[in-house]
Short mmCIF file of C-alpha atoms in Angstrom, two decimals:
data_model
loop_
_atom_site.label_atom_id
_atom_site.label_comp_id
_atom_site.label_asym_id
_atom_site.label_seq_id
_atom_site.Cartn_x
_atom_site.Cartn_y
_atom_site.Cartn_z
CA UNK A 1 59.91 -31.91 5.18
CA UNK A 2 56.97 -33.57 6.87
CA UNK A 3 57.32 -31.32 9.91
CA UNK A 4 57.06 -28.22 7.72
CA UNK A 5 53.99 -29.61 5.92
CA UNK A 6 51.96 -30.26 9.06
CA UNK A 7 49.46 -27.50 9.78
CA UNK A 8 47.80 -27.35 13.16
CA UNK A 9 44.91 -25.31 14.43
CA UNK A 10 45.39 -24.00 17.96
CA UNK A 11 42.61 -22.60 20.12
CA UNK A 12 42.89 -21.51 23.73
CA UNK A 13 39.32 -21.40 25.07
CA UNK A 14 39.22 -18.42 27.38
CA UNK A 15 42.67 -19.43 28.68
CA UNK A 16 41.08 -22.48 30.31
CA UNK A 17 41.32 -25.30 27.76
CA UNK A 18 43.57 -25.91 24.78
CA UNK A 19 42.47 -27.60 21.59
CA UNK A 20 44.99 -28.57 18.93
CA UNK A 21 43.87 -30.32 15.73
CA UNK A 22 45.61 -31.57 12.58
CA UNK A 23 44.61 -33.22 9.31
CA UNK A 24 45.38 -36.83 10.18
CA UNK A 25 44.04 -38.52 7.03
CA UNK A 26 45.93 -36.21 4.68
CA UNK A 27 49.19 -36.18 6.69
CA UNK A 28 49.36 -39.67 8.21
CA UNK A 29 47.89 -42.22 5.86
CA UNK A 30 46.59 -45.30 7.63
CA UNK A 31 48.60 -44.45 10.74
CA UNK A 32 47.45 -43.37 14.18
CA UNK A 33 49.76 -40.84 15.80
CA UNK A 34 50.28 -39.90 19.45
CA UNK A 35 50.29 -36.43 20.99
CA UNK A 36 52.09 -35.01 24.03
CA UNK A 37 52.47 -31.50 25.48
CA UNK A 38 54.18 -29.51 28.25
CA UNK A 39 53.93 -26.03 29.80
CA UNK A 40 57.38 -26.26 31.38
CA UNK A 41 59.98 -23.82 30.17
CA UNK A 42 63.13 -25.29 31.74
CA UNK A 43 65.45 -27.94 30.50
CA UNK A 44 63.75 -30.63 32.47
CA UNK A 45 60.39 -30.71 30.78
CA UNK A 46 57.75 -33.16 31.76
CA UNK A 47 55.78 -34.28 28.73
CA UNK A 48 52.18 -35.23 29.30
CA UNK A 49 50.21 -37.56 27.04
CA UNK A 50 46.99 -36.29 25.52
CA UNK A 51 44.14 -36.90 27.97
CA UNK A 52 41.36 -36.58 25.35
CA UNK A 53 41.79 -37.32 21.67
CA UNK A 54 39.57 -35.95 18.94
CA UNK A 55 38.84 -38.59 16.30
CA UNK A 56 38.29 -38.51 12.57
CA UNK A 57 37.01 -41.90 11.37
CA UNK A 58 38.84 -43.69 14.23
CA UNK A 59 42.07 -41.77 13.60
CA UNK A 60 43.51 -39.30 16.12
CA UNK A 61 43.01 -35.83 14.64
CA UNK A 62 43.35 -33.59 17.72
CA UNK A 63 43.81 -33.24 21.43
CA UNK A 64 41.91 -31.39 24.15
CA UNK A 65 43.68 -30.55 27.44
CA UNK A 66 43.77 -27.98 30.24
CA UNK A 67 45.65 -24.70 29.91
CA UNK A 68 48.38 -24.55 32.57
CA UNK A 69 50.57 -21.64 31.54
CA UNK A 70 51.44 -19.01 28.93
CA UNK A 71 54.04 -21.08 27.07
CA UNK A 72 53.18 -24.37 25.38
CA UNK A 73 55.28 -27.01 23.64
CA UNK A 74 53.65 -29.82 21.63
CA UNK A 75 54.97 -33.00 20.00
CA UNK A 76 53.38 -35.45 17.55
CA UNK A 77 54.96 -38.91 17.25
CA UNK A 78 54.22 -42.17 15.49
CA UNK A 79 51.88 -44.72 17.04
CA UNK A 80 54.53 -46.35 19.29
CA UNK A 81 56.22 -43.04 20.16
CA UNK A 82 59.59 -43.98 18.76
CA UNK A 83 59.75 -41.22 16.11
CA UNK A 84 58.80 -37.54 16.41
CA UNK A 85 56.83 -36.38 13.38
CA UNK A 86 56.09 -32.80 14.44
CA UNK A 87 56.96 -30.40 17.28
CA UNK A 88 56.19 -26.77 18.02
CA UNK A 89 56.62 -24.18 20.78
CA UNK A 90 54.09 -21.33 21.12
CA UNK A 91 52.60 -18.64 23.37
CA UNK A 92 49.21 -19.94 24.52
CA UNK A 93 47.96 -16.40 25.23
CA UNK A 94 48.09 -15.54 21.48
CA UNK A 95 45.42 -18.09 20.65
CA UNK A 96 42.71 -17.16 23.13
CA UNK A 97 39.11 -17.42 22.08
CA UNK A 98 36.91 -15.64 24.65
CA UNK A 99 33.69 -17.00 26.05
CA UNK A 100 30.37 -15.44 25.01
CA UNK A 101 29.40 -12.33 27.01
CA UNK A 102 27.50 -12.97 30.21
CA UNK A 103 24.49 -11.20 31.70
CA UNK A 104 23.73 -9.14 28.58
CA UNK A 105 21.31 -6.25 29.22
CA UNK A 106 19.54 -3.89 26.82
CA UNK A 107 18.72 -0.30 27.72
CA UNK A 108 16.25 1.58 25.50
CA UNK A 109 15.83 5.35 25.41
CA UNK A 110 13.68 6.67 22.59
CA UNK A 111 15.52 5.56 19.39
CA UNK A 112 18.81 4.67 21.16
CA UNK A 113 19.80 1.20 22.37
CA UNK A 114 22.72 0.52 24.71
CA UNK A 115 23.95 -3.03 25.33
CA UNK A 116 26.22 -4.05 28.19
CA UNK A 117 27.56 -7.24 29.78
CA UNK A 118 29.66 -8.40 32.69
CA UNK A 119 33.40 -7.76 32.52
CA UNK A 120 35.55 -10.89 32.13
CA UNK A 121 38.06 -11.63 34.85
CA UNK A 122 41.09 -11.57 32.56
CA UNK A 123 42.48 -9.36 29.79
CA UNK A 124 39.60 -6.93 29.56
CA UNK A 125 41.75 -4.46 27.60
CA UNK A 126 42.19 -7.05 24.84
CA UNK A 127 38.43 -7.49 24.38
CA UNK A 128 35.86 -5.64 22.31
CA UNK A 129 32.08 -6.00 22.51
CA UNK A 130 30.41 -6.37 19.12
CA UNK A 131 26.68 -5.73 18.61
CA UNK A 132 24.80 -6.83 15.50
CA UNK A 133 21.16 -6.16 14.70
CA UNK A 134 18.70 -6.20 11.83
CA UNK A 135 15.01 -5.64 11.33
CA UNK A 136 12.61 -7.85 9.44
CA UNK A 137 13.12 -5.57 6.43
CA UNK A 138 16.94 -5.89 6.43
CA UNK A 139 18.81 -8.63 4.60
CA UNK A 140 22.18 -8.11 6.29
CA UNK A 141 23.27 -7.49 9.86
CA UNK A 142 24.31 -4.01 10.99
CA UNK A 143 27.41 -4.14 13.20
CA UNK A 144 28.73 -1.85 15.97
CA UNK A 145 31.86 -2.48 18.06
CA UNK A 146 33.05 -0.76 21.21
CA UNK A 147 35.29 -1.34 24.21
CA UNK A 148 34.27 -4.02 26.61
CA UNK A 149 31.76 -4.04 27.90
CA UNK A 150 29.30 -1.43 26.59
CA UNK A 151 28.12 -0.64 23.06
CA UNK A 152 25.16 1.26 21.64
CA UNK A 153 23.59 2.76 18.56
CA UNK A 154 20.69 5.05 17.67
CA UNK A 155 18.14 5.49 14.90
CA UNK A 156 15.91 2.54 15.79
CA UNK A 157 12.32 2.65 14.57
CA UNK A 158 9.82 1.97 17.35
CA UNK A 159 7.42 0.39 14.83
CA UNK A 160 9.90 -2.31 13.75
CA UNK A 161 10.97 -5.53 15.40
CA UNK A 162 14.75 -6.02 15.65
CA UNK A 163 16.94 -9.06 16.16
CA UNK A 164 20.03 -8.52 18.38
CA UNK A 165 23.11 -10.60 19.06
CA UNK A 166 26.41 -9.80 20.80
CA UNK A 167 29.84 -11.38 21.16
CA UNK A 168 33.36 -10.62 22.44
CA UNK A 169 36.36 -10.21 20.13
CA UNK A 170 40.12 -10.39 20.81
CA UNK A 171 42.27 -7.60 19.45
CA UNK A 172 44.64 -8.53 16.61
CA UNK A 173 47.65 -8.34 16.50
CA UNK A 174 48.15 -6.70 19.91
CA UNK A 175 46.69 -9.57 21.89
CA UNK A 176 46.13 -12.43 19.45
CA UNK A 177 47.90 -13.85 16.44
CA UNK A 178 44.65 -15.33 15.17
CA UNK A 179 41.45 -13.29 14.96
CA UNK A 180 39.29 -15.18 17.41
CA UNK A 181 35.84 -14.10 18.59
CA UNK A 182 33.50 -15.70 21.04
CA UNK A 183 30.38 -17.52 19.98
CA UNK A 184 27.31 -15.33 19.60
CA UNK A 185 25.16 -14.87 22.64
CA UNK A 186 21.60 -16.12 22.23
CA UNK A 187 19.68 -13.97 19.75
CA UNK A 188 16.98 -11.74 21.25
CA UNK A 189 14.07 -9.87 19.68
CA UNK A 190 12.97 -6.38 20.66
CA UNK A 191 10.35 -3.90 19.56
CA UNK A 192 10.13 -0.41 21.08
CA UNK A 193 11.87 -1.54 24.24
CA UNK A 194 9.75 -4.68 24.65
CA UNK A 195 11.30 -8.15 24.58
CA UNK A 196 9.50 -10.54 22.23
CA UNK A 197 9.74 -14.27 21.68
CA UNK A 198 10.42 -13.69 17.97
CA UNK A 199 9.80 -11.18 15.22
CA UNK A 200 7.41 -13.68 13.67
CA UNK A 201 4.76 -12.31 16.04
CA UNK A 202 5.23 -8.89 14.49
CA UNK A 203 5.13 -10.37 11.01
CA UNK A 204 1.95 -12.24 11.93
CA UNK A 205 0.28 -9.11 13.28
CA UNK A 206 1.30 -7.14 10.22
CA UNK A 207 0.13 -9.89 7.91
CA UNK A 208 -3.18 -10.00 9.78
CA UNK A 209 -3.49 -6.25 9.38
CA UNK A 210 -2.77 -6.55 5.67
CA UNK A 211 -5.37 -9.32 5.34
CA UNK A 212 -8.02 -7.26 7.16
CA UNK A 213 -7.29 -4.18 5.05
CA UNK A 214 -7.37 -6.26 1.89
CA UNK A 215 -10.75 -7.72 2.84
CA UNK A 216 -12.15 -4.26 3.60
CA UNK A 217 -10.86 -2.97 0.30
CA UNK A 218 -12.40 -5.91 -1.55
CA UNK A 219 -15.76 -5.27 0.15
CA UNK A 220 -15.62 -1.58 -0.76
CA UNK A 221 -14.82 -2.44 -4.35
CA UNK A 222 -17.69 -4.92 -4.45
CA UNK A 223 -20.02 -2.19 -3.19
CA UNK A 224 -18.62 0.46 -5.48
CA UNK A 225 -18.72 -1.52 -8.73
CA UNK A 226 -22.53 -2.13 -8.63
CA UNK A 227 -23.07 1.57 -7.92
CA UNK A 228 -20.98 2.52 -10.93
CA UNK A 229 -22.80 0.02 -13.12
CA UNK A 230 -26.15 1.34 -11.83
CA UNK A 231 -25.20 4.92 -12.69
CA UNK A 232 -24.08 3.84 -16.15
CA UNK A 233 -27.35 1.94 -16.65
CA UNK A 234 -29.44 4.93 -15.54
CA UNK A 235 -27.59 7.19 -17.98
CA UNK A 236 -28.10 4.68 -20.78
CA UNK A 237 -31.77 4.30 -19.89
CA UNK A 238 -32.28 8.08 -19.85
CA UNK A 239 -30.59 8.46 -23.22
CA UNK A 240 -32.63 5.66 -24.80
CA UNK A 241 -35.94 6.21 -22.98
CA UNK A 242 -36.14 9.76 -21.59
CA UNK A 243 -38.35 10.14 -18.55
CA UNK A 244 -41.74 11.85 -18.94
CA UNK A 245 -42.10 14.74 -16.47
CA UNK A 246 -44.88 14.38 -13.93
CA UNK A 247 -47.27 17.37 -14.21
CA UNK A 248 -48.12 17.22 -10.53
CA UNK A 249 -44.72 18.73 -9.73
CA UNK A 250 -45.07 21.47 -12.35
CA UNK A 251 -48.53 22.50 -11.11
CA UNK A 252 -47.88 21.78 -7.45
CA UNK A 253 -48.58 25.36 -6.43
CA UNK A 254 -51.81 25.36 -8.48
CA UNK A 255 -53.11 22.43 -6.43
CA UNK A 256 -51.60 23.25 -3.06
CA UNK A 257 -51.70 27.06 -2.90
CA UNK A 258 -54.73 27.89 -5.08
CA UNK A 259 -56.84 24.75 -4.58
CA UNK A 260 -57.14 24.24 -8.32
CA UNK A 261 -58.34 27.84 -9.07
CA UNK A 262 -56.79 28.20 -12.50
CA UNK A 263 -57.66 31.87 -13.00
CA UNK A 264 -56.19 32.82 -9.61
CA UNK A 265 -53.05 30.82 -10.39
CA UNK A 266 -52.68 32.66 -13.74
CA UNK A 267 -53.03 36.05 -12.06
CA UNK A 268 -50.58 35.48 -9.22
CA UNK A 269 -47.84 33.36 -10.75
CA UNK A 270 -45.48 33.53 -13.65
CA UNK A 271 -45.71 29.86 -14.58
CA UNK A 272 -47.57 30.45 -17.81
CA UNK A 273 -45.41 31.32 -20.75
CA UNK A 274 -47.22 33.79 -22.90
CA UNK A 275 -47.25 32.86 -26.54
CA UNK A 276 -46.32 35.53 -28.97
CA UNK A 277 -49.39 36.80 -30.68
CA UNK A 278 -49.25 37.06 -34.38
CA UNK A 279 -50.31 40.58 -35.19
CA UNK A 280 -52.24 41.05 -38.33
CA UNK A 281 -54.39 43.77 -39.72
CA UNK A 282 -58.05 42.83 -40.33
CA UNK A 283 -59.31 44.07 -43.62
CA UNK A 284 -62.20 46.50 -43.54
CA UNK A 285 -65.39 44.58 -43.95
CA UNK A 286 -68.30 46.08 -45.81
CA UNK A 287 -71.66 44.44 -45.36
CA UNK A 288 -73.93 43.76 -48.26
CA UNK A 289 -76.52 46.23 -47.00
CA UNK A 290 -74.06 49.11 -46.91
CA UNK A 291 -72.97 48.18 -50.41
CA UNK A 292 -76.55 48.39 -51.67
CA UNK A 293 -77.06 51.87 -50.14
CA UNK A 294 -73.92 53.17 -51.77
CA UNK A 295 -74.98 51.66 -55.05
CA UNK A 296 -78.44 53.34 -54.84
CA UNK A 297 -76.83 56.72 -54.25
CA UNK A 298 -74.71 56.24 -57.29
CA UNK A 299 -77.54 54.77 -59.44
CA UNK A 300 -78.21 58.10 -61.15
CA UNK A 301 -74.64 58.36 -62.24
CA UNK A 302 -73.76 54.75 -63.02
CA UNK A 303 -76.99 53.09 -64.01
CA UNK A 304 -78.59 49.92 -62.74
CA UNK A 305 -76.90 48.32 -59.70
CA UNK A 306 -75.55 44.87 -60.10
CA UNK A 307 -76.26 42.85 -56.98
CA UNK A 308 -73.57 40.61 -55.67
CA UNK A 309 -75.92 38.47 -53.64
CA UNK A 310 -79.62 37.75 -54.31
CA UNK A 311 -81.68 37.02 -51.24
CA UNK A 312 -85.02 35.21 -51.58
CA UNK A 313 -88.05 35.04 -49.29
CA UNK A 314 -87.55 34.50 -45.62
CA UNK A 315 -83.83 33.60 -45.98
CA UNK A 316 -82.94 37.24 -46.53
CA UNK A 317 -82.22 38.00 -42.85
CA UNK A 318 -80.28 34.81 -42.20
CA UNK A 319 -78.26 35.29 -45.33
CA UNK A 320 -77.44 38.79 -44.19
CA UNK A 321 -76.11 37.45 -40.86
CA UNK A 322 -74.02 34.86 -42.68
CA UNK A 323 -72.54 37.57 -44.80
CA UNK A 324 -71.68 39.59 -41.70
CA UNK A 325 -70.00 36.57 -40.10
CA UNK A 326 -68.04 36.01 -43.26
CA UNK A 327 -66.70 39.52 -42.96
CA UNK A 328 -65.28 38.72 -39.52
CA UNK A 329 -63.17 35.84 -40.87
CA UNK A 330 -59.57 36.83 -41.62
CA UNK A 331 -58.13 36.84 -45.07
CA UNK A 332 -57.70 33.34 -46.48
CA UNK A 333 -55.95 31.78 -49.32
CA UNK A 334 -58.85 29.38 -50.00
CA UNK A 335 -62.32 30.22 -51.40
CA UNK A 336 -65.14 28.00 -50.18
CA UNK A 337 -68.56 28.08 -51.97
CA UNK A 338 -71.75 27.11 -50.20
CA UNK A 339 -75.35 27.80 -51.26
CA UNK A 340 -74.28 30.54 -53.57
CA UNK A 341 -71.95 32.16 -51.02
CA UNK A 342 -68.23 32.59 -51.57
CA UNK A 343 -66.18 32.42 -48.31
CA UNK A 344 -62.47 33.16 -47.97
CA UNK A 345 -60.69 30.75 -45.56
CA UNK A 346 -57.18 30.21 -44.18
CA UNK A 347 -55.52 27.11 -42.65
CA UNK A 348 -56.55 27.91 -39.06
CA UNK A 349 -60.28 28.24 -39.74
CA UNK A 350 -63.17 25.91 -39.53
CA UNK A 351 -66.84 26.54 -40.31
CA UNK A 352 -69.70 25.37 -38.11
CA UNK A 353 -72.97 24.87 -39.93
#
């Protein structure tokens, strides 16, 4: 029952070294076990003790030894070797873990990348070359697998930095019982066919570009906001306190073209807006003298003439002129009396004495 419960992990490193491990603390409590192996297939097998033990807290938990053939037999015994605790016979070639690819080269052509490596000396048909890559914007690796030892893919963006890694895989179940792959080759960083130390340089350059653009945008905003506020203030100021037009711009041609000659400017330009004249009909004015003559002609028929105005002494001529001036004044709604004269006036009149 103990032999069936023991589980071992077997790795054949590139068919050069064998490593066999077991869970010593779980299987053999407080007991150190011994390990022996043989690659002989005949009846007369020569068992070899483990040359290098792997330890787990001072307990033997594995053995590392050289690969000497395709068929392997192992045996685990108690500390003094008197009792066999576990034994197994296996094909060493079914547990091969290949070495990482050697001399890896990258070939770039536009958006296509082809990766190749040196061919291993043994079992090339059982190997596959796996390529994984991702950009700084990808969270997961993209994987491509092809026959050893050439693999490629297309669709790469020349503006992005990519991380690449490659490894060799053994075919299962044609060549291996266990799915073993080599360790990853050292990760490399490429951008548009140029090898970089890391994609952090690209991130740094992009972050610097973002910082510069952000600063420029902030400066533009700082310049734009005062202009907007100034325009708003000018509109508010114009609405509250409208600007008074400067007459020198309105009469610029009067001063520049006509040298201040107002009459010439009126005759040659259309800047003066003619006011609509209020047309009115002047009432027929009859002087006092004409009234007297008509009254004398009609004295025989009508009797004594009643005089409207009585002129005395030397004031007769001046009073006559005043009466004539009064006749020139347009019809008024107001009657003004002065020195015995009755004068009709309107709102637009004034009298100079």
